GROMACS .gro file of C-alpha atoms in nm:
model
  203
    1CYS     CA    1   1.121  17.991   4.049
    2THR     CA    2   1.437  17.783   4.014
    3SER     CA    3   1.262  17.451   3.983
    4LYS     CA    4   1.136  17.339   3.649
    5MET     CA    5   0.764  17.353   3.623
    6LEU     CA    6   0.522  17.298   3.343
    7VAL     CA    7   0.149  17.264   3.344
    8PHE     CA    8   0.004  17.141   3.019
    9ALA     CA    9  -0.331  17.302   2.953
   10ALA     CA   10  -0.531  17.125   2.686
   11SER     CA   11  -0.811  17.309   2.513
   12LEU     CA   12  -1.131  17.341   2.710
   13LEU     CA   13  -1.422  17.326   2.472
   14LEU     CA   14  -1.588  16.988   2.437
   15LEU     CA   15  -1.571  16.871   2.077
   16GLN     CA   16  -1.407  17.199   1.979
   17VAL     CA   17  -1.300  17.202   1.615
   18VAL     CA   18  -0.958  17.361   1.574
   19PRO     CA   19  -0.802  17.412   1.229
   20VAL     CA   20  -0.475  17.236   1.162
   21VAL     CA   21  -0.187  17.471   1.236
   22PHE     CA   22   0.120  17.256   1.290
   23SER     CA   23   0.251  16.938   1.444
   24ASP     CA   24   0.526  16.985   1.696
   25ILE     CA   25   0.715  16.814   1.977
   26TYR     CA   26   0.914  16.983   2.249
   27GLU     CA   27   1.138  16.824   2.512
   28VAL     CA   28   1.032  16.991   2.835
   29SER     CA   29   1.256  16.778   3.056
   30ASN     CA   30   1.490  16.486   3.002
   31GLY     CA   31   1.286  16.223   2.818
   32VAL     CA   32   0.958  16.416   2.863
   33TYR     CA   33   0.795  16.562   2.553
   34SER     CA   34   0.491  16.773   2.481
   35PHE     CA   35   0.313  16.712   2.152
   36THR     CA   36   0.051  16.902   1.957
   37GLU     CA   37  -0.096  16.812   1.624
   38ASP     CA   38  -0.309  17.122   1.574
   39GLY     CA   39  -0.173  17.387   1.806
   40GLY     CA   40  -0.477  17.359   2.035
   41TYR     CA   41  -0.472  17.025   2.215
   42ILE     CA   42  -0.152  16.923   2.391
   43SER     CA   43  -0.048  16.569   2.477
   44MET     CA   44   0.260  16.437   2.653
   45PHE     CA   45   0.482  16.133   2.616
   46ILE     CA   46   0.760  16.001   2.838
   47VAL     CA   47   1.054  15.794   2.715
   48THR     CA   48   1.168  15.575   3.004
   49GLY     CA   49   1.436  15.345   2.861
   50GLU     CA   50   1.201  15.047   2.881
   51GLY     CA   51   0.906  15.189   2.692
   52VAL     CA   52   0.696  15.498   2.633
   53MET     CA   53   0.407  15.631   2.840
   54VAL     CA   54   0.159  15.852   2.654
   55ILE     CA   55  -0.098  16.090   2.804
   56GLU     CA   56  -0.401  16.204   2.603
   57PRO     CA   57  -0.476  16.056   2.258
   58VAL     CA   58  -0.717  16.341   2.164
   59SER     CA   59  -0.826  16.192   1.829
   60LYS     CA   60  -0.726  15.935   1.569
   61ARG     CA   61  -0.554  16.200   1.362
   62SER     CA   62  -0.364  16.339   1.658
   63SER     CA   63  -0.270  15.990   1.780
   64LEU     CA   64  -0.134  15.888   1.440
   65ALA     CA   65   0.072  16.207   1.423
   66MET     CA   66   0.195  16.159   1.781
   67LEU     CA   67   0.298  15.800   1.716
   68GLU     CA   68   0.496  15.919   1.416
   69ALA     CA   69   0.656  16.190   1.631
   70ILE     CA   70   0.746  15.935   1.899
   71ARG     CA   71   0.924  15.729   1.635
   72THR     CA   72   1.146  16.026   1.553
   73VAL     CA   73   1.261  16.024   1.917
   74THR     CA   74   1.279  15.655   2.009
   75ASP     CA   75   1.205  15.305   1.889
   76GLU     CA   76   1.096  15.195   2.237
   77PRO     CA   77   0.750  15.036   2.242
   78VAL     CA   78   0.453  15.235   2.366
   79LYS     CA   79   0.356  15.058   2.687
   80TYR     CA   80   0.083  15.278   2.835
   81LEU     CA   81  -0.176  15.528   2.719
   82PHE     CA   82  -0.359  15.734   2.980
   83TYR     CA   83  -0.693  15.914   2.942
   84SER     CA   84  -0.713  16.233   3.148
   85HIS     CA   85  -1.094  16.229   3.167
   86ASN     CA   86  -1.414  16.130   2.993
   87HIS     CA   87  -1.465  16.398   2.729
   88TRP     CA   88  -1.455  16.264   2.375
   89ASP     CA   89  -1.228  16.540   2.250
   90HIS     CA   90  -0.955  16.403   2.479
   91ALA     CA   91  -1.031  16.030   2.494
   92SER     CA   92  -1.067  15.950   2.123
   93GLY     CA   93  -0.816  15.774   1.899
   94GLY     CA   94  -0.692  15.535   2.167
   95HIS     CA   95  -0.705  15.239   1.929
   96VAL     CA   96  -0.399  15.379   1.748
   97PHE     CA   97  -0.186  15.305   2.053
   98LYS     CA   98  -0.372  14.988   2.151
   99ASP     CA   99  -0.295  14.851   1.804
  100VAL     CA  100   0.078  14.880   1.876
  101GLY     CA  101   0.048  14.706   2.211
  102ALA     CA  102  -0.024  14.983   2.461
  103THR     CA  103  -0.238  14.926   2.768
  104ILE     CA  104  -0.499  15.201   2.810
  105ILE     CA  105  -0.558  15.326   3.165
  106ALA     CA  106  -0.820  15.563   3.308
  107HIS     CA  107  -0.992  15.639   3.636
  108GLU     CA  108  -1.294  15.420   3.702
  109ASP     CA  109  -1.533  15.718   3.687
  110ALA     CA  110  -1.412  15.805   3.337
  111TYR     CA  111  -1.445  15.439   3.237
  112ASP     CA  112  -1.802  15.416   3.363
  113TRP     CA  113  -1.902  15.732   3.175
  114LEU     CA  114  -1.738  15.618   2.850
  115GLU     CA  115  -1.899  15.277   2.881
  116GLY     CA  116  -2.242  15.441   2.901
  117ASN     CA  117  -2.164  15.711   2.646
  118PRO     CA  118  -1.941  15.565   2.375
  119GLY     CA  119  -1.802  15.814   2.129
  120PRO     CA  120  -1.763  15.756   1.756
  121ASP     CA  121  -1.386  15.709   1.794
  122THR     CA  122  -1.345  15.608   2.160
  123ILE     CA  123  -1.250  15.270   2.302
  124LEU     CA  124  -1.276  15.165   2.664
  125PRO     CA  125  -0.962  15.151   2.878
  126ASP     CA  126  -0.802  14.813   2.943
  127GLU     CA  127  -0.733  14.894   3.307
  128ILE     CA  128  -0.911  15.117   3.556
  129TRP     CA  129  -0.797  15.258   3.885
  130SER     CA  130  -0.987  15.394   4.182
  131GLY     CA  131  -0.923  15.616   4.479
  132ASN     CA  132  -0.718  15.933   4.488
  133GLN     CA  133  -0.376  15.823   4.365
  134LYS     CA  134  -0.210  15.554   4.158
  135ASP     CA  135   0.160  15.528   4.069
  136VAL     CA  136   0.283  15.369   3.747
  137THR     CA  137   0.655  15.297   3.715
  138LEU     CA  138   0.831  15.204   3.393
  139GLY     CA  139   1.205  15.199   3.336
  140GLY     CA  140   1.265  15.358   3.673
  141VAL     CA  141   1.036  15.652   3.589
  142THR     CA  142   0.737  15.696   3.820
  143LEU     CA  143   0.423  15.870   3.694
  144GLU     CA  144   0.175  15.969   3.965
  145LEU     CA  145  -0.195  15.978   3.881
  146HIS     CA  146  -0.400  16.207   4.107
  147TYR     CA  147  -0.778  16.228   4.128
  148TYR     CA  148  -0.948  16.512   4.317
  149GLY     CA  149  -1.314  16.435   4.262
  150ALA     CA  150  -1.564  16.643   4.069
  151ASN     CA  151  -1.434  16.947   3.880
  152HIS     CA  152  -1.407  16.942   3.501
  153GLY     CA  153  -1.558  16.632   3.345
  154VAL     CA  154  -1.564  16.288   3.504
  155GLY     CA  155  -1.262  16.105   3.640
  156ASN     CA  156  -1.034  16.399   3.568
  157THR     CA  157  -0.677  16.296   3.647
  158ALA     CA  158  -0.370  16.512   3.704
  159PHE     CA  159  -0.038  16.350   3.613
  160LEU     CA  160   0.287  16.423   3.795
  161LEU     CA  161   0.646  16.323   3.725
  162PRO     CA  162   0.791  16.406   4.068
  163ALA     CA  163   1.155  16.352   3.972
  164ALA     CA  164   1.127  16.584   3.672
  165LYS     CA  165   0.888  16.824   3.848
  166VAL     CA  166   0.657  16.817   3.547
  167ALA     CA  167   0.277  16.801   3.569
  168TYR     CA  168   0.018  16.740   3.301
  169ILE     CA  169  -0.324  16.886   3.379
  170ALA     CA  170  -0.596  16.879   3.115
  171ASP     CA  171  -0.870  17.141   3.093
  172ASN     CA  172  -0.881  17.234   3.462
  173VAL     CA  173  -0.597  17.473   3.387
  174ALA     CA  174  -0.673  17.652   3.062
  175PRO     CA  175  -0.565  18.014   3.006
  176ASN     CA  176  -0.853  18.263   2.982
  177ARG     CA  177  -1.122  17.994   2.989
  178VAL     CA  178  -1.366  17.845   3.236
  179GLY     CA  179  -1.590  17.552   3.162
  180PHE     CA  180  -1.899  17.614   3.370
  181THR     CA  181  -2.061  17.820   3.093
  182ILE     CA  182  -2.091  17.525   2.852
  183LEU     CA  183  -2.024  17.193   3.025
  184PRO     CA  184  -2.298  17.008   3.216
  185ASP     CA  185  -2.044  16.807   3.417
  186PHE     CA  186  -1.840  17.108   3.534
  187ASP     CA  187  -1.855  17.181   3.907
  188ILE     CA  188  -1.727  17.532   3.971
  189LYS     CA  189  -1.690  17.505   4.350
  190GLU     CA  190  -1.504  17.176   4.327
  191TRP     CA  191  -1.296  17.317   4.041
  192GLU     CA  192  -1.183  17.603   4.265
  193ARG     CA  193  -1.096  17.355   4.539
  194THR     CA  194  -0.905  17.136   4.293
  195LEU     CA  195  -0.697  17.427   4.169
  196GLY     CA  196  -0.583  17.486   4.525
  197GLU     CA  197  -0.487  17.121   4.567
  198TYR     CA  198  -0.279  17.130   4.250
  199LEU     CA  199  -0.049  17.377   4.425
  200ASP     CA  200   0.049  17.102   4.669
  201LEU     CA  201   0.167  16.863   4.398
  202GLY     CA  202   0.524  16.988   4.420
  203PHE     CA  203   0.601  17.059   4.058
   0.00000   0.00000   0.00000
C-alpha cells in the first residue's frame, strides 16, 4: 500500500505486568511519535506547533518517561491527554500530565466506569464526550476520536489523524491475542463488527 498506515496495538491483558525492556520513541509521521516505556504498552504523542496531544498514559512510570521523551523532541506544552478506554493498565498515571497543565479527555462511558471503579493510580478525566465521533484540533492538526460501542472494555476510542493517515487503536487490535478469554467487559460479536468498521477509517 502506498499510503502510510500504522495501527498502534497496545498490550491486551488487563493489569499485565511486563518487565522493563527499554524506553523508545519513533517518529511514525511528521510530528507524530510512538512511545514505549517497557516494550509492551505503546502510547502516542503529536507535536502540533501550538502544543502536544498525548494518547494513553498507561501508568505513572510510563507517563513520567513519556514526558521526559517529549521534552527531547519539543518544549511545547502538553495540552491534551486522551484515555483510550476504562482499563486501569491504560488509564493510570494521568496526573503526571495534568500536573503540567494538560486537559484529560475520555468518552463518557469510560468516565462513568472509572468514577465507579477508581484505580490506585487513576484520576477522572476533565472533559467527557459522547456519541460516535469528536474532533479535537490544535495547531492546525485535527485528531478524530471514534467510538463504536461495546467491544473491548468500556468507552473504547479509536484515534485517527486523517491528514497523516495514522490511527491509534488500543487493545482491539493486538497481534495473536483476543480478550474474550479473560475480560468480563469484552464483547466478541461487537469486537468483530468493530474491526470491520476500522477498515473504513481511511488510514
